């Protein structure tokens, strides 16, 4: 476990010395700020016709979308870069277990994403001052809990994909494609029922977030994200092991 | 200690190493020689725990490289062929990271120590991306020494160094090799000759010969050779030497010297000298010719069925 922490710590620090992370974080916040501003403007216009109080959802909903696109950029480097630079040889000949390496890589990127999420608290806090009598803190907490869980599984998927290829660009594209599949794939309405549809519904990334979004915490959603994370990390470990045999 | 038995590794249909068996004892520096692509790096990767073999067994420091890989990795210092460094870290941070991964106590002090050993203490706070190739090589070596390993595996440790640094690293390796087991690969034969206690030549994944550098030179050819040079064109010299008893094959080189072969253990030089002088020649030079490791190497690793032109290039490359 100690190795996991050592690897995660280096990984986390590295984000702050690489321009990619800053660029991503910068545009992330700019876009988020812009969405926040336009949502507020709409709310003001709307409130002239009817009683309308914007909820924290106006910030969480663009946040979810942005996170889906940011993840591939944050995790594309993770293991792929070690492969390309040959430093993988160093890590795989150090007394570190393969899973410790993968989990450490995941934890470092996860912590970076959490830092990014922490910065976005600025918007709910601002909103809290703007609306009376303050925002619904239940939705805020469940919404962010959901985000943390979703980020955990997203980063897990990203690290797994990063363990498959040496090329960062390939990793980015595949991760993005996979996220879009999880995000958009829904059973067609004409063919309701059936096991296939049930599986597709179950796998959908966003559907599991809806409860958090509405302010309810459902155990099955937590289980979904945690098992997705574990599966991704398990597959990542297997992938590193397979690389040894080649 | 390194014990290897029947080690075989396939990359798909290609067999990289075939049935290697050898051992290296503590306090011994074993040189691993062979042309490019002979299987040196593959063998070292297996011994360092990077990848498992297809068949066969290897024990390093008393542990099996497959079943007890972690124990092996704790005890091996490994410098891969392409020195694995993080360019965006400082020298100190990089070594500290590796020391932490190896759970070294007082890691900061130990990092300072190894930096001093490889003479890089002045660049501790510089970024690795700014270092020259030789400096990087030395940082890689420092990394391999961090945990004072029982076994050192060095894949071409002197590549990219300037002559002064090469000498330094060789001295360092010899120093380390006094108490530890060192396996180093090289294709510089004089290097093997200088630092290794024993040499193992491999070609196409198989061990061709294993011996001390000295014995290789002396014993392998099976003949002793003497070169004779006289003033003038030396007409009749070859014929004269041919008549001396005990002389084997005699030939004249294109430089005008006569090369005489005889069975080992019998020094013909006094006899040749006396006969040559008595016949009225002015003797300029009389010396015994040692085969260099280069010659032995090329002899052993020559690819016989290849046409001569490609043969030449492969020898140049090795």
Coordinates of C-alpha atoms in Angstrom, one line a residue, chain B:
Chain B
X1 CA 24.7 -15.0 -7.2
X2 CA 23.1 -15.7 -10.5
X3 CA 22.2 -19.3 -11.5
X4 CA 20.6 -19.8 -14.9
X5 CA 19.5 -23.1 -16.3
X6 CA 18.0 -23.9 -19.6
X7 CA 16.7 -20.4 -20.0
X8 CA 14.7 -19.9 -23.2
X9 CA 12.6 -17.0 -24.4
X10 CA 10.4 -16.8 -27.5
X11 CA 9.0 -13.6 -28.9
X12 CA 6.2 -15.1 -30.9
X13 CA 7.7 -17.5 -33.4
X14 CA 11.2 -16.0 -32.9
X15 CA 13.5 -17.6 -30.3
X16 CA 15.5 -14.8 -28.7
X17 CA 17.5 -17.0 -26.4
X18 CA 17.8 -20.8 -26.5
X19 CA 18.7 -23.0 -23.5
X20 CA 21.2 -20.7 -21.7
X21 CA 22.9 -22.2 -18.7
X22 CA 25.5 -20.3 -16.7
X23 CA 26.3 -19.0 -13.3
X24 CA 27.9 -16.0 -11.7
X25 CA 29.3 -16.0 -8.2
X26 CA 29.6 -13.3 -5.6
X27 CA 32.7 -11.2 -6.1
X28 CA 32.7 -12.0 -9.8
X29 CA 32.2 -9.8 -12.8
X30 CA 30.7 -11.7 -15.6
X31 CA 30.9 -10.2 -19.0
X32 CA 28.2 -10.8 -21.5
X33 CA 29.4 -10.4 -25.0
X34 CA 27.7 -10.8 -28.3
X35 CA 26.6 -9.0 -31.5
X36 CA 23.5 -6.9 -31.5
X37 CA 20.4 -9.0 -31.3
X38 CA 22.2 -11.9 -29.7
X39 CA 19.9 -12.0 -26.7
X40 CA 21.9 -10.1 -24.2
X41 CA 19.2 -7.7 -23.3
X42 CA 16.5 -10.4 -23.2
X43 CA 18.5 -12.4 -20.8
X44 CA 19.1 -9.4 -18.6
X45 CA 15.4 -8.5 -18.6
X46 CA 14.5 -11.9 -17.4
X47 CA 17.1 -11.9 -14.7
X48 CA 16.0 -8.4 -13.5
X49 CA 12.4 -9.6 -13.1
X50 CA 11.1 -7.5 -16.0
X51 CA 9.7 -10.4 -17.9
X52 CA 9.3 -14.1 -17.4
X53 CA 11.2 -16.7 -19.5
X54 CA 9.3 -19.1 -21.8
X55 CA 11.2 -22.1 -20.5
X56 CA 13.9 -22.8 -18.0
X57 CA 14.9 -21.5 -14.6
X58 CA 16.8 -18.6 -13.2
X59 CA 17.7 -17.9 -9.7
X60 CA 19.1 -14.5 -8.6
X61 CA 20.4 -14.0 -5.1
X62 CA 18.9 -17.3 -4.3
X63 CA 15.4 -16.5 -5.4
X64 CA 13.5 -17.7 -8.5
X65 CA 12.9 -14.9 -10.9
X66 CA 9.3 -16.0 -11.7
X67 CA 8.0 -17.3 -8.4
X68 CA 9.8 -14.9 -6.1
X69 CA 10.1 -12.0 -8.5
X70 CA 9.6 -9.4 -5.8
X71 CA 12.4 -10.8 -3.6
X72 CA 14.7 -10.8 -6.7
X73 CA 13.8 -7.3 -7.6
X74 CA 14.6 -6.1 -4.0
X75 CA 18.1 -7.5 -4.4
X76 CA 19.0 -6.6 -8.0
X77 CA 20.3 -3.3 -9.2
X78 CA 19.4 -3.0 -12.9
X79 CA 20.6 -0.5 -15.5
X80 CA 18.6 -1.1 -18.7
X81 CA 20.0 -0.4 -22.1
X82 CA 17.9 2.7 -22.6
X83 CA 18.4 4.5 -19.3
X84 CA 15.0 5.0 -17.8
X85 CA 14.7 8.6 -16.5
X86 CA 12.0 11.1 -16.1
X87 CA 13.1 14.2 -17.9
X88 CA 10.7 16.5 -16.0
X89 CA 12.2 15.6 -12.6
X90 CA 15.3 16.8 -10.9
X91 CA 18.1 14.4 -10.4
X92 CA 17.6 14.4 -6.7
X93 CA 13.8 13.9 -6.9
X94 CA 14.2 11.1 -9.3
X95 CA 16.6 9.2 -7.1
X96 CA 14.5 10.0 -4.1
X97 CA 11.5 8.5 -5.8
X98 CA 13.3 5.3 -6.6
X99 CA 14.7 5.2 -3.1
X100 CA 11.2 5.6 -1.7
X101 CA 9.9 2.8 -3.9
X102 CA 12.6 0.6 -2.5
X103 CA 11.8 1.6 1.0
X104 CA 15.3 2.8 1.8
X105 CA 15.8 4.3 5.2
X106 CA 17.4 7.8 5.3
X107 CA 16.7 8.0 1.6
X108 CA 17.9 11.6 1.4
X109 CA 21.4 10.7 2.7
X110 CA 21.6 7.6 0.5
X111 CA 20.7 9.6 -2.6
X112 CA 23.5 12.1 -1.7
X113 CA 25.9 9.1 -1.3
X114 CA 25.2 7.5 -4.7
X115 CA 25.4 10.9 -6.3
X116 CA 28.8 11.3 -4.9
X117 CA 29.8 7.9 -6.1
X118 CA 28.9 8.7 -9.7
X119 CA 30.3 12.3 -9.4
X120 CA 26.9 13.9 -10.0
X121 CA 26.4 15.6 -6.7
X122 CA 26.8 19.1 -8.2
X123 CA 23.9 18.5 -10.5
X124 CA 21.5 17.1 -7.9
X125 CA 19.0 20.0 -8.3
X126 CA 19.2 20.2 -12.1
X127 CA 16.5 18.8 -14.3
X128 CA 17.3 15.5 -16.0
X129 CA 16.2 16.9 -19.3
X130 CA 19.2 19.2 -19.2
X131 CA 21.8 16.4 -18.7
X132 CA 24.1 15.0 -21.3
X133 CA 24.0 11.4 -22.4
X134 CA 27.0 10.5 -20.2
X135 CA 25.5 12.2 -17.2
X136 CA 22.2 10.4 -17.7
X137 CA 24.1 7.1 -17.9
X138 CA 25.7 7.9 -14.6
X139 CA 22.3 8.7 -13.0
X140 CA 21.0 5.4 -14.3
X141 CA 24.0 3.7 -12.6
X142 CA 23.3 5.7 -9.4
X143 CA 19.7 4.4 -9.5
X144 CA 21.0 0.8 -9.8
X145 CA 23.3 1.3 -6.8
X146 CA 20.7 3.0 -4.5
X147 CA 19.7 -0.1 -2.4
X148 CA 23.2 -1.6 -2.3
X149 CA 22.1 -4.6 -4.3
X150 CA 23.6 -8.1 -4.0
X151 CA 23.5 -8.4 -7.7
X152 CA 24.1 -5.8 -10.3
X153 CA 22.8 -6.2 -13.9
X154 CA 24.2 -3.6 -16.2
X155 CA 23.2 -3.4 -19.9
X156 CA 26.0 -1.6 -21.7
X157 CA 27.0 0.6 -18.8
X158 CA 29.6 2.6 -20.6
X159 CA 27.8 3.4 -23.8
X160 CA 27.7 7.1 -24.5
X161 CA 30.4 8.0 -22.0
X162 CA 33.5 9.9 -22.9
X163 CA 36.9 8.1 -22.5
X164 CA 37.6 9.6 -19.1
X165 CA 34.1 8.7 -17.8
X166 CA 34.5 5.2 -19.3
X167 CA 37.6 4.7 -17.3
X168 CA 35.9 6.0 -14.2
X169 CA 32.8 3.8 -14.6
X170 CA 35.0 0.8 -15.2
X171 CA 37.0 1.4 -12.0
X172 CA 33.7 1.9 -10.2
X173 CA 32.3 -1.4 -11.5
X174 CA 35.5 -3.3 -10.6
X175 CA 35.2 -1.8 -7.1
X176 CA 31.6 -2.8 -6.8
X177 CA 32.3 -6.2 -8.2
X178 CA 34.7 -7.1 -5.3
X179 CA 31.8 -8.0 -3.0
X180 CA 28.8 -8.3 -5.3
X181 CA 27.8 -10.3 -8.4
X182 CA 28.0 -8.2 -11.5
X183 CA 26.6 -9.2 -14.9
X184 CA 27.4 -6.7 -17.5
X185 CA 26.8 -6.7 -21.2
X186 CA 29.0 -5.0 -23.7
X187 CA 30.1 -5.3 -27.3
X188 CA 33.4 -3.5 -26.6
X189 CA 35.8 -6.4 -26.2
X190 CA 38.6 -4.5 -24.6
X191 CA 36.2 -3.5 -21.9
X192 CA 35.3 -7.1 -21.2
X193 CA 39.0 -7.9 -21.2
X194 CA 39.7 -5.1 -18.7
X195 CA 37.0 -5.6 -16.2
X196 CA 35.5 -9.0 -16.4
X197 CA 36.7 -12.0 -14.5
X198 CA 34.9 -14.3 -16.9
X199 CA 33.4 -13.8 -20.3
X200 CA 30.4 -15.4 -21.9
X201 CA 30.0 -15.0 -25.6
X202 CA 26.6 -15.5 -27.0
X203 CA 25.4 -15.5 -30.5
X204 CA 21.9 -16.0 -31.8
X205 CA 20.6 -16.8 -28.4
X206 CA 23.1 -19.5 -27.6
X207 CA 26.3 -19.6 -25.5
X208 CA 29.2 -19.9 -27.9
X209 CA 32.0 -20.0 -25.3
X210 CA 32.5 -19.2 -21.6
X211 CA 35.9 -18.7 -20.1
X212 CA 38.3 -16.1 -18.6
X213 CA 39.5 -13.5 -21.1
X214 CA 43.1 -14.8 -20.8
X215 CA 42.3 -18.4 -21.4
X216 CA 40.1 -17.5 -24.3
X217 CA 43.0 -15.7 -25.9
X218 CA 45.5 -18.4 -25.2
X219 CA 43.6 -21.6 -25.6
X220 CA 41.0 -21.0 -28.2
X221 CA 43.2 -20.9 -31.3
X222 CA 45.2 -24.1 -30.5
X223 CA 48.3 -22.7 -32.1
X224 CA 51.0 -20.2 -31.1
X225 CA 52.0 -17.7 -33.6
X226 CA 55.3 -15.8 -34.1
X227 CA 55.9 -13.0 -36.5
X228 CA 59.4 -12.5 -38.0
X229 CA 60.6 -9.4 -39.8
X230 CA 64.0 -8.9 -41.4
X231 CA 65.7 -6.0 -43.2
X232 CA 65.3 -6.1 -47.0
X233 CA 62.9 -8.1 -49.0
X234 CA 63.6 -11.3 -47.0
X235 CA 64.0 -13.6 -50.0
X236 CA 64.3 -17.2 -49.0
X237 CA 63.3 -16.5 -45.4
X238 CA 60.1 -18.4 -45.6
X239 CA 61.9 -21.4 -47.0
X240 CA 64.6 -21.2 -44.3
X241 CA 62.1 -21.1 -41.4
X242 CA 60.2 -23.9 -43.0
X243 CA 63.2 -26.2 -42.5
X244 CA 63.4 -25.6 -38.7
X245 CA 62.1 -28.5 -36.8
X246 CA 58.8 -28.1 -34.9
X247 CA 57.5 -25.4 -37.2
X248 CA 54.0 -25.7 -38.5
X249 CA 52.4 -23.5 -41.1
X250 CA 54.5 -20.6 -42.5
X251 CA 53.2 -17.7 -44.5
X252 CA 54.3 -14.3 -45.6
X253 CA 52.0 -11.4 -44.8
X254 CA 51.4 -8.5 -47.2
X255 CA 53.6 -6.3 -45.0
X256 CA 56.6 -8.6 -45.7
X257 CA 56.7 -10.2 -42.3
X258 CA 56.7 -14.0 -42.0
X259 CA 54.2 -15.6 -39.7
X260 CA 55.1 -18.9 -38.1
X261 CA 52.6 -21.3 -36.4
X262 CA 53.6 -23.9 -33.9
X263 CA 51.9 -26.0 -31.3
X264 CA 51.3 -24.2 -28.0
X265 CA 53.7 -24.6 -25.1
X266 CA 56.8 -24.7 -27.3
X267 CA 58.5 -21.4 -27.8
X268 CA 60.4 -21.5 -31.1
X269 CA 61.6 -17.9 -30.9
X270 CA 65.2 -18.6 -29.8
X271 CA 65.6 -21.2 -32.5
X272 CA 64.2 -19.1 -35.2
X273 CA 66.4 -16.1 -34.1
X274 CA 69.5 -18.2 -34.2
X275 CA 68.8 -19.7 -37.6
X276 CA 67.7 -16.4 -39.2
X277 CA 70.9 -14.6 -38.0
X278 CA 73.1 -17.5 -39.0
X279 CA 71.7 -17.4 -42.5
X280 CA 72.9 -13.8 -42.8
X281 CA 69.5 -11.9 -42.4
X282 CA 69.3 -8.7 -40.4
X283 CA 66.7 -9.6 -37.8
X284 CA 64.5 -6.5 -37.1
X285 CA 61.6 -8.0 -35.2
X286 CA 60.5 -11.2 -33.6
X287 CA 57.3 -11.3 -31.6
X288 CA 54.6 -13.7 -30.6
X289 CA 51.1 -12.7 -31.8
X290 CA 48.2 -13.0 -29.4
X291 CA 44.7 -13.3 -30.9
X292 CA 42.7 -10.3 -29.6
X293 CA 39.3 -10.9 -28.2
X294 CA 38.1 -9.2 -31.3
X295 CA 39.5 -12.0 -33.5
X296 CA 38.0 -14.6 -31.3
X297 CA 34.7 -12.9 -31.2
X298 CA 34.5 -12.6 -34.9
X299 CA 35.6 -16.2 -35.4
X300 CA 33.0 -17.5 -33.0
X301 CA 30.1 -15.4 -34.1
X302 CA 30.7 -15.5 -37.8
X303 CA 27.7 -16.3 -39.8
X304 CA 29.1 -19.0 -42.1
X305 CA 26.3 -19.4 -44.7
X306 CA 26.1 -15.7 -45.4
X307 CA 27.8 -14.2 -48.5
X308 CA 31.0 -12.3 -47.6
X309 CA 29.6 -8.8 -48.2
X310 CA 26.8 -9.0 -45.6
X311 CA 29.2 -10.9 -43.4
X312 CA 31.5 -7.8 -43.3
X313 CA 28.7 -5.4 -42.4
X314 CA 27.5 -7.6 -39.6
X315 CA 31.0 -7.7 -38.2
X316 CA 31.3 -4.0 -38.4
X317 CA 28.0 -3.6 -36.5
X318 CA 29.0 -5.8 -33.7

